[in-house]
Amino acid sequence: MKFLGIRLDEHDSNITYTDGVNVKYFKPERNNQIKHFGYNNLSAWLEAEKILDFKLSEIDAIALVIDVFRHPWCKREDPEALYESITIPVEPFKDLKCPVYRVDHHYAHSLSCWPLKDNSATDFVLDGFGDLYRSCSVFSRNKMMDVYTLETMFSFGKFLANFGQHIGVLGIGDDAAGKLMALKQFGNVNHKFYNHLQQYELKDSKNIFDWHAFEKIVGSKLAAQYQYLDFLRTVHDYMEEAFPKFFLKHAHPTNVITYSGGIAQNVCINSKLKKHFPKIIIPPHCNDEGLTLGCVEFLRQLYEQPKFDNKNFPYWQSDEAPIKGPSEKTIRDTAQDLAKGKIVGWYQGHGEIGPRALGNRSILMSPEVKNGKSILNDRVKHREDYRPFAASIKIERTKEFFNWEGESPFMLYSVKFKDKIFNPISHIDGTSRIQTVTSDQWYYNELLNEFEKITGLPMLLNTSLNDNGKPIAGKPADALALLKNSDIDSMVIGDKSYNK
């Protein structure tokens, strides 16, 4: 059967099509280069018909994630229903013969983890908010076991976004939470306030985020105004402990669990969860970019179809791939440039699903470049000076450099260096967000091998192939524009290198 999953409305629209086996994915921001782009009507998404190569008339079923309050024709959500059959009285839906379903936002998140697991005991979803202003949902075997709204558990993501705006963090609002995750390390824990928070659980988040309580403990409203980062650091550190406690109320540490939703991008919280739940699964598309993967999985289960093929996941973007990959010579030459301290753009195959660069759409640098972090932030990414960079490392050598066991394929954990700290890939707290690389990523793994032969280091600084405020490059032309408008030294697109 042929299924279509559609995410419309405010931000991060995406489309997934499957012919019953193969999965094709399209995120329009990679095509139009408007970050967090959302379709604001019910027909603009039809551009995906050509890009994903399907005919709407041949689709057997459609599942959508939409914001009900934006569409007058859509009936009010049933709080007990995880999905419902709907009739959409406008083109292109009104004349379709296939059934159309609206899927609950959080339910779609929970189902989106299918490329990474067969079964899970518990599925956690925490984000800004989903349908019916839900901030947190807990599922088990496709049944909702627990649910909270913004009233009963205010979203940590919403708090960070609001607080970032209050203290003057610039840029796109949807990116503020990630920026504050980095910025909080520049503050100090106020231990009196931390002790005050000990009485609260995750569900008491409104009390945890209480600025007035912080002012009282500081003893002066004026003095508190100069301690924004201390407040942020204290709240964030406390939430890093509160999340595992909440999860432990719903799952056993030995369980396979999944965690999705926008807050699952917080690597500090993820690292604490990993210690309690070694089998936790967090997908690279944990934010709204994964919703339509959940939609097609919902349809697969509803119609009792065979499981989809997850081959080459997560490199599923329907963007423009080079005609051919890099030759061994191109890989060697690129490794030599990196060993010399050059900044290299790396555009190979299809792009990754999710906001992280995982070796197909990357800006690369040696982790030994002096002032490398400042150079990249100032002259390439044109972004705030406090923001750190991640590292890609060969999985078999990870333990030599980091206090980490096992895989971290999607850059979703923050880990301590073991001995030597490499400043370009280190945050102020002596941690790095790492991606472990295996031989399955042949081109990228070979590049690491060649770099290791020259330098002895099995790792590279890796950041996404984009400028500040722009999405990751979706076409070679986007990559070449970045080469032109930044201090990147060369851009490797497929087997061709473009140098300044």
XYZ file of C-alpha atoms in Angstrom:
500
model
C 0.000 0.000 0.000
C 1.042 3.590 -0.658
C 0.928 5.937 2.332
C 1.480 9.654 2.755
C 2.345 11.485 5.973
C 2.001 15.275 6.083
C 3.004 17.825 8.713
C 1.520 21.273 8.044
C 1.150 24.635 9.751
C 3.405 26.762 11.897
C 6.940 25.395 11.521
C 9.114 22.503 10.353
C 6.715 21.060 7.773
C 7.742 17.717 6.295
C 6.305 15.026 4.043
C 6.927 11.276 4.051
C 5.847 8.927 1.268
C 6.159 5.154 1.237
C 5.268 2.630 -1.441
C 4.956 -0.054 1.220
C 8.675 -0.803 1.501
C 10.794 2.190 0.581
C 10.518 5.478 2.457
C 11.030 8.924 0.936
C 11.224 12.069 3.046
C 11.038 15.762 2.131
C 11.622 18.800 4.315
C 10.895 21.934 2.275
C 13.321 24.125 4.213
C 16.208 22.279 2.550
C 14.727 23.198 -0.823
C 13.721 26.832 -0.224
C 16.421 27.632 2.386
C 13.932 29.143 4.868
C 14.758 27.715 8.288
C 11.860 26.038 10.130
C 9.610 26.666 7.134
C 5.982 25.676 7.586
C 3.245 25.322 4.958
C 0.559 27.825 5.929
C -2.179 26.424 3.699
C -3.557 23.055 2.645
C -2.220 22.927 -0.889
C 1.347 24.290 -0.985
C 2.695 20.901 0.116
C 1.764 19.467 -3.295
C 5.260 20.391 -4.494
C 6.282 17.169 -2.758
C 4.353 15.139 -5.343
C 7.051 15.773 -7.924
C 9.985 15.737 -5.517
C 9.018 12.408 -3.923
C 7.747 10.984 -7.227
C 4.214 9.906 -6.362
C 0.720 10.556 -7.688
C -1.802 11.775 -5.145
C -4.576 9.861 -6.920
C -2.723 6.584 -6.244
C -2.283 7.077 -2.479
C -4.151 4.498 -0.369
C -4.281 6.504 2.878
C -3.086 9.836 4.260
C -2.213 10.780 7.844
C -1.712 14.408 8.904
C -0.421 16.260 11.917
C -2.068 19.676 11.928
C -2.843 22.432 14.408
C -6.602 22.033 14.799
C -7.141 25.570 16.102
C -5.874 26.974 12.790
C -8.574 25.278 10.695
C -12.231 26.244 11.272
C -13.485 23.172 9.410
C -11.683 20.810 11.782
C -13.730 19.615 14.727
C -12.418 19.989 18.258
C -10.045 17.238 19.301
C -11.340 14.326 21.294
C -8.956 14.149 24.297
C -9.347 10.373 24.382
C -8.611 9.775 20.693
C -5.083 9.333 19.357
C -6.345 9.552 15.796
C -9.556 10.170 13.888
C -10.863 9.949 10.349
C -11.513 13.424 8.970
C -13.033 15.090 5.929
C -11.212 18.146 4.595
C -13.605 20.299 2.516
C -10.936 22.029 0.416
C -8.617 21.103 -2.439
C -6.708 18.930 -2.894
C -8.419 16.770 -0.264
C -12.118 17.120 -0.930
C -12.193 14.927 -4.043
C -9.816 12.242 -2.778
C -11.129 8.721 -2.603
C -8.616 7.535 -0.011
C -9.220 7.917 3.741
C -7.576 10.809 5.590
C -6.653 10.633 9.270
C -5.609 13.281 11.741
C -3.002 11.855 14.132
C -2.332 13.288 17.571
C 0.894 15.310 17.614
C 2.495 13.431 20.512
C 1.307 10.066 19.249
C 3.051 10.753 15.925
C 6.226 11.622 17.826
C 6.103 8.343 19.725
C 5.601 6.338 16.533
C 8.435 8.113 14.701
C 11.116 6.046 16.434
C 10.371 2.970 14.285
C 13.586 3.126 12.182
C 15.601 2.461 15.348
C 13.673 -0.208 17.247
C 11.361 -3.191 17.011
C 9.633 -2.824 20.357
C 9.780 -0.529 23.361
C 8.237 -0.723 26.816
C 7.556 2.978 27.239
C 7.594 5.960 24.881
C 8.120 9.442 26.346
C 7.259 12.642 24.460
C 8.108 16.093 25.820
C 8.076 19.233 23.700
C 6.864 22.845 23.589
C 3.314 21.636 23.295
C 1.243 19.411 21.055
C -2.484 18.964 20.554
C -4.700 20.220 23.382
C -1.634 22.088 24.717
C -0.082 18.863 25.931
C 3.493 19.289 27.088
C 4.181 15.669 28.031
C 2.713 12.305 27.037
C 3.732 8.813 28.094
C 2.761 5.849 25.910
C 3.042 2.094 26.291
C 2.099 -0.320 23.514
C 0.339 2.494 21.607
C -1.782 3.483 24.594
C -1.503 6.807 26.404
C -0.612 6.052 30.011
C -0.045 9.563 31.334
C -0.484 13.079 29.988
C 0.249 16.633 31.117
C -0.675 20.009 29.648
C 0.992 23.399 29.916
C -1.215 23.975 32.956
C -0.199 20.800 34.783
C 3.450 20.646 33.622
C 4.770 23.759 31.938
C 7.128 22.920 29.103
C 10.848 23.226 29.767
C 11.288 24.095 26.102
C 8.759 26.914 26.334
C 10.435 28.202 29.477
C 13.835 28.297 27.781
C 12.417 30.045 24.708
C 10.616 32.638 26.839
C 13.603 33.220 29.094
C 15.922 33.551 26.115
C 13.713 36.244 24.663
C 13.585 38.004 28.036
C 17.377 38.210 28.405
C 17.921 39.252 24.791
C 19.071 36.079 23.028
C 18.793 36.901 19.339
C 17.775 34.830 16.351
C 14.921 32.498 15.471
C 12.708 31.749 18.473
C 12.632 28.016 17.749
C 16.415 27.921 18.244
C 16.493 29.731 21.595
C 16.282 26.618 23.797
C 19.401 25.147 22.221
C 21.306 28.389 22.641
C 20.432 28.588 26.332
C 21.566 24.988 26.815
C 25.052 26.242 25.876
C 24.789 29.614 27.611
C 23.781 28.166 30.987
C 27.294 26.797 31.540
C 28.529 30.378 31.994
C 26.407 30.758 35.117
C 26.931 29.410 38.630
C 24.586 27.266 40.685
C 22.832 29.216 43.421
C 22.839 26.498 46.061
C 20.182 28.135 48.255
C 17.812 28.261 45.293
C 18.753 24.704 44.275
C 17.934 23.474 47.765
C 14.631 25.346 47.589
C 13.787 23.460 44.377
C 14.306 20.070 46.028
C 10.661 20.023 47.110
C 9.449 19.978 43.496
C 9.103 17.259 40.856
C 9.093 17.664 37.090
C 5.330 18.108 37.087
C 5.811 21.121 39.372
C 7.783 22.903 36.690
C 5.988 26.223 37.123
C 7.413 26.390 40.644
C 10.851 25.377 39.381
C 10.795 28.223 36.849
C 9.684 30.790 39.462
C 11.797 33.894 39.034
C 10.131 35.629 41.992
C 11.255 32.815 44.299
C 14.796 33.338 43.018
C 14.556 37.088 43.710
C 13.502 36.401 47.297
C 16.426 34.045 47.870
C 18.898 36.519 46.351
C 17.390 39.177 48.607
C 17.171 41.981 46.065
C 15.276 42.378 42.805
C 18.051 44.586 41.461
C 20.796 42.151 42.404
C 18.826 39.279 40.862
C 18.778 41.173 37.562
C 22.548 40.656 37.392
C 22.233 36.915 37.999
C 20.177 35.743 35.035
C 22.737 33.119 34.092
C 22.925 31.828 37.669
C 19.157 31.383 37.665
C 19.332 29.635 34.306
C 22.191 27.369 35.404
C 20.447 26.413 38.643
C 17.123 25.641 36.975
C 18.761 23.680 34.169
C 20.926 21.622 36.507
C 17.894 20.813 38.621
C 15.887 19.758 35.563
C 18.722 17.438 34.558
C 18.036 15.545 37.786
C 14.242 15.864 37.648
C 13.875 14.253 34.221
C 15.374 10.850 35.172
C 13.259 10.765 38.344
C 10.127 11.317 36.269
C 11.113 8.646 33.749
C 11.807 6.164 36.547
C 8.198 6.474 37.684
C 7.056 5.093 34.329
C 9.816 2.707 33.236
C 12.413 0.304 34.638
C 16.096 1.087 34.002
C 16.517 -2.141 32.024
C 13.640 -1.333 29.672
C 13.989 -0.280 26.053
C 12.392 3.167 26.035
C 12.075 5.893 23.421
C 12.216 9.631 23.956
C 11.123 12.200 21.386
C 9.766 15.725 21.082
C 11.746 18.931 20.844
C 13.126 18.743 24.392
C 14.839 15.473 23.452
C 17.412 17.631 21.630
C 18.781 18.721 25.018
C 22.054 16.824 25.234
C 22.595 17.663 28.910
C 19.337 16.006 29.968
C 19.877 13.158 27.499
C 23.245 12.348 29.044
C 21.692 12.040 32.503
C 18.877 9.868 31.131
C 21.393 7.597 29.398
C 23.033 6.823 32.745
C 19.713 5.606 34.148
C 18.379 4.010 30.952
C 21.230 2.434 28.953
C 18.762 1.205 26.304
C 17.129 4.583 25.687
C 16.464 5.413 22.027
C 16.415 9.057 20.914
C 15.998 9.562 17.159
C 17.896 12.260 15.250
C 14.512 13.610 14.133
C 13.158 13.869 17.689
C 11.793 17.367 17.039
C 8.871 17.991 14.666
C 10.992 16.904 11.707
C 10.047 13.321 12.557
C 6.271 13.712 12.746
C 5.515 12.355 9.285
C 7.664 9.286 9.899
C 5.255 8.665 12.756
C 2.299 9.279 10.444
C 3.262 6.569 7.958
C 4.032 4.163 10.802
C 0.537 4.809 12.159
C -0.920 3.877 8.756
C 1.285 0.803 8.491
C 0.027 -0.478 11.803
C -3.578 0.477 11.097
C -3.594 -1.449 7.822
C -1.421 -4.266 9.208
C 1.283 -3.887 6.577
C 4.864 -5.244 6.632
C 7.555 -3.154 8.278
C 9.274 -0.516 6.205
C 12.881 -0.798 5.078
C 15.173 1.401 7.190
C 18.198 1.042 4.913
C 20.486 4.105 4.811
C 18.657 5.799 7.688
C 18.966 8.693 8.567
C 20.290 9.862 5.188
C 16.796 10.144 3.703
C 16.444 13.787 2.737
C 15.023 14.162 -0.759
C 17.540 16.848 -1.561
C 20.039 17.122 -4.397
C 22.787 14.506 -4.163
C 26.073 14.711 -6.086
C 26.313 12.552 -9.202
C 29.008 10.411 -7.589
C 30.843 10.124 -4.297
C 34.429 11.118 -3.522
C 37.266 8.996 -4.876
C 40.038 7.691 -2.653
C 42.259 10.478 -3.979
C 39.690 13.152 -3.129
C 39.356 11.718 0.383
C 43.151 11.697 0.847
C 43.501 15.244 -0.462
C 40.711 16.433 1.825
C 42.344 14.778 4.839
C 45.602 16.522 3.994
C 43.850 19.897 3.819
C 42.217 19.255 7.197
C 45.555 18.231 8.697
C 46.943 21.587 7.521
C 44.237 23.379 9.509
C 41.955 24.248 6.620
C 38.174 24.540 6.973
C 36.412 22.152 4.604
C 32.779 21.885 3.546
C 31.684 18.284 2.926
C 28.597 17.638 0.757
C 27.975 13.950 0.024
C 25.013 11.714 -0.799
C 21.626 12.722 0.568
C 21.235 14.851 3.658
C 20.413 13.653 7.144
C 16.929 13.743 8.666
C 17.029 16.006 11.699
C 18.945 19.189 12.550
C 22.360 17.585 13.173
C 25.122 17.238 10.593
C 26.149 13.586 10.615
C 28.787 13.486 7.919
C 26.908 14.180 4.683
C 26.268 17.919 5.119
C 29.140 19.090 7.295
C 31.715 21.796 7.871
C 34.883 20.083 9.086
C 38.031 21.195 10.859
C 40.903 19.634 12.759
C 40.225 19.678 16.521
C 43.770 20.972 17.022
C 43.363 24.295 15.189
C 44.309 27.139 17.513
C 41.275 29.356 18.207
C 39.260 27.064 15.956
C 36.023 27.691 17.826
C 36.338 31.471 17.506
C 37.289 31.242 13.840
C 34.237 29.158 12.995
C 31.788 31.170 15.095
C 33.049 34.536 13.844
C 34.028 33.939 10.234
C 32.064 30.919 9.045
C 28.880 30.407 11.063
C 28.520 34.103 12.023
C 26.921 33.252 15.342
C 27.281 33.802 19.084
C 30.761 33.304 20.526
C 29.640 31.034 23.386
C 28.269 28.272 21.187
C 30.303 25.046 21.069
C 31.055 22.590 18.280
C 30.651 18.834 18.107
C 33.101 16.061 17.288
C 32.869 13.055 14.967
C 35.050 10.168 16.110
C 35.650 6.589 14.960
C 33.593 4.443 17.286
C 36.358 1.968 18.058
C 38.591 4.715 19.477
C 35.985 6.726 21.393
C 36.973 5.343 24.797
C 40.533 6.603 24.353
C 39.419 10.228 24.267
C 36.034 10.396 26.029
C 34.347 8.929 29.083
C 31.806 7.126 26.971
C 30.796 3.538 26.280
C 28.931 2.409 23.175
C 27.362 4.381 20.362
C 26.346 7.998 19.943
C 25.518 8.105 16.231
C 23.270 11.181 16.264
C 25.150 13.747 18.420
C 22.546 13.623 21.177
C 24.804 13.221 24.212
C 27.334 15.477 25.923
C 30.379 13.674 27.331
C 33.512 14.508 29.273
C 36.984 14.281 27.765
C 39.093 11.524 29.296
C 42.473 13.269 29.446
C 43.459 15.898 26.912
C 40.832 18.534 26.105
C 40.678 19.747 22.505
C 39.441 23.331 22.731
C 37.691 23.664 19.336
C 35.374 20.752 20.212
C 35.092 21.479 23.936
C 32.524 23.557 25.762
C 33.443 25.670 28.774
C 32.544 22.771 31.097
C 35.022 20.388 29.450
C 32.424 18.379 27.533
C 31.835 17.662 23.859
C 28.772 16.575 21.913
C 30.025 13.540 20.027
C 29.013 11.492 17.001
C 30.444 7.993 16.822
C 31.160 6.934 13.241
C 31.181 3.369 11.900
C 32.252 1.795 8.618
C 28.606 1.926 7.478
C 29.284 5.602 6.687
C 31.936 4.633 4.206
C 33.028 7.996 2.765
C 33.032 9.779 6.098
C 34.703 6.903 7.916
C 37.409 6.758 5.239
C 38.000 10.470 5.651
C 38.507 9.921 9.382
C 40.856 7.024 8.611
C 42.978 9.168 6.301
C 43.032 12.047 8.767
C 44.118 9.608 11.473
C 46.985 8.314 9.304
C 48.345 11.848 8.992
C 47.703 13.221 12.489
C 47.137 10.232 14.753
C 43.724 11.659 15.656
C 40.599 9.633 14.765
C 38.248 12.595 15.017
C 37.208 15.870 13.413
C 35.251 18.918 14.434
C 31.887 18.606 12.691
C 29.222 21.280 12.399
C 26.271 21.632 10.064
C 26.726 22.923 6.518
C 24.880 26.211 6.916
C 25.278 29.810 7.972
C 23.579 31.241 11.055
C 19.814 31.510 10.583
C 19.788 29.298 7.493
C 18.903 25.602 7.138
C 21.438 22.959 6.181
C 22.391 23.059 2.497
C 20.008 21.078 0.299
C 21.638 21.738 -3.069
C 25.242 22.068 -4.275
C 24.438 25.690 -5.090
C 23.673 26.300 -1.393
C 27.031 24.811 -0.433
C 28.885 26.928 -2.994
C 27.118 30.071 -1.749
C 28.366 29.252 1.751
C 31.895 28.827 0.378
C 31.644 32.254 -1.251
C 30.154 34.077 1.741
C 32.292 32.666 4.544
C 35.891 31.814 5.369
C 35.534 28.152 4.423
C 38.696 27.235 2.483
C 37.272 24.526 0.238
C 34.026 22.729 -0.532
C 34.019 19.045 -1.494
C 30.849 18.161 -3.401
C 30.853 14.533 -4.433
C 34.215 13.951 -6.109
C 34.921 17.583 -6.918
C 36.730 20.093 -4.728
C 36.112 23.813 -5.042
C 38.900 25.938 -3.579
C 39.336 29.629 -2.935
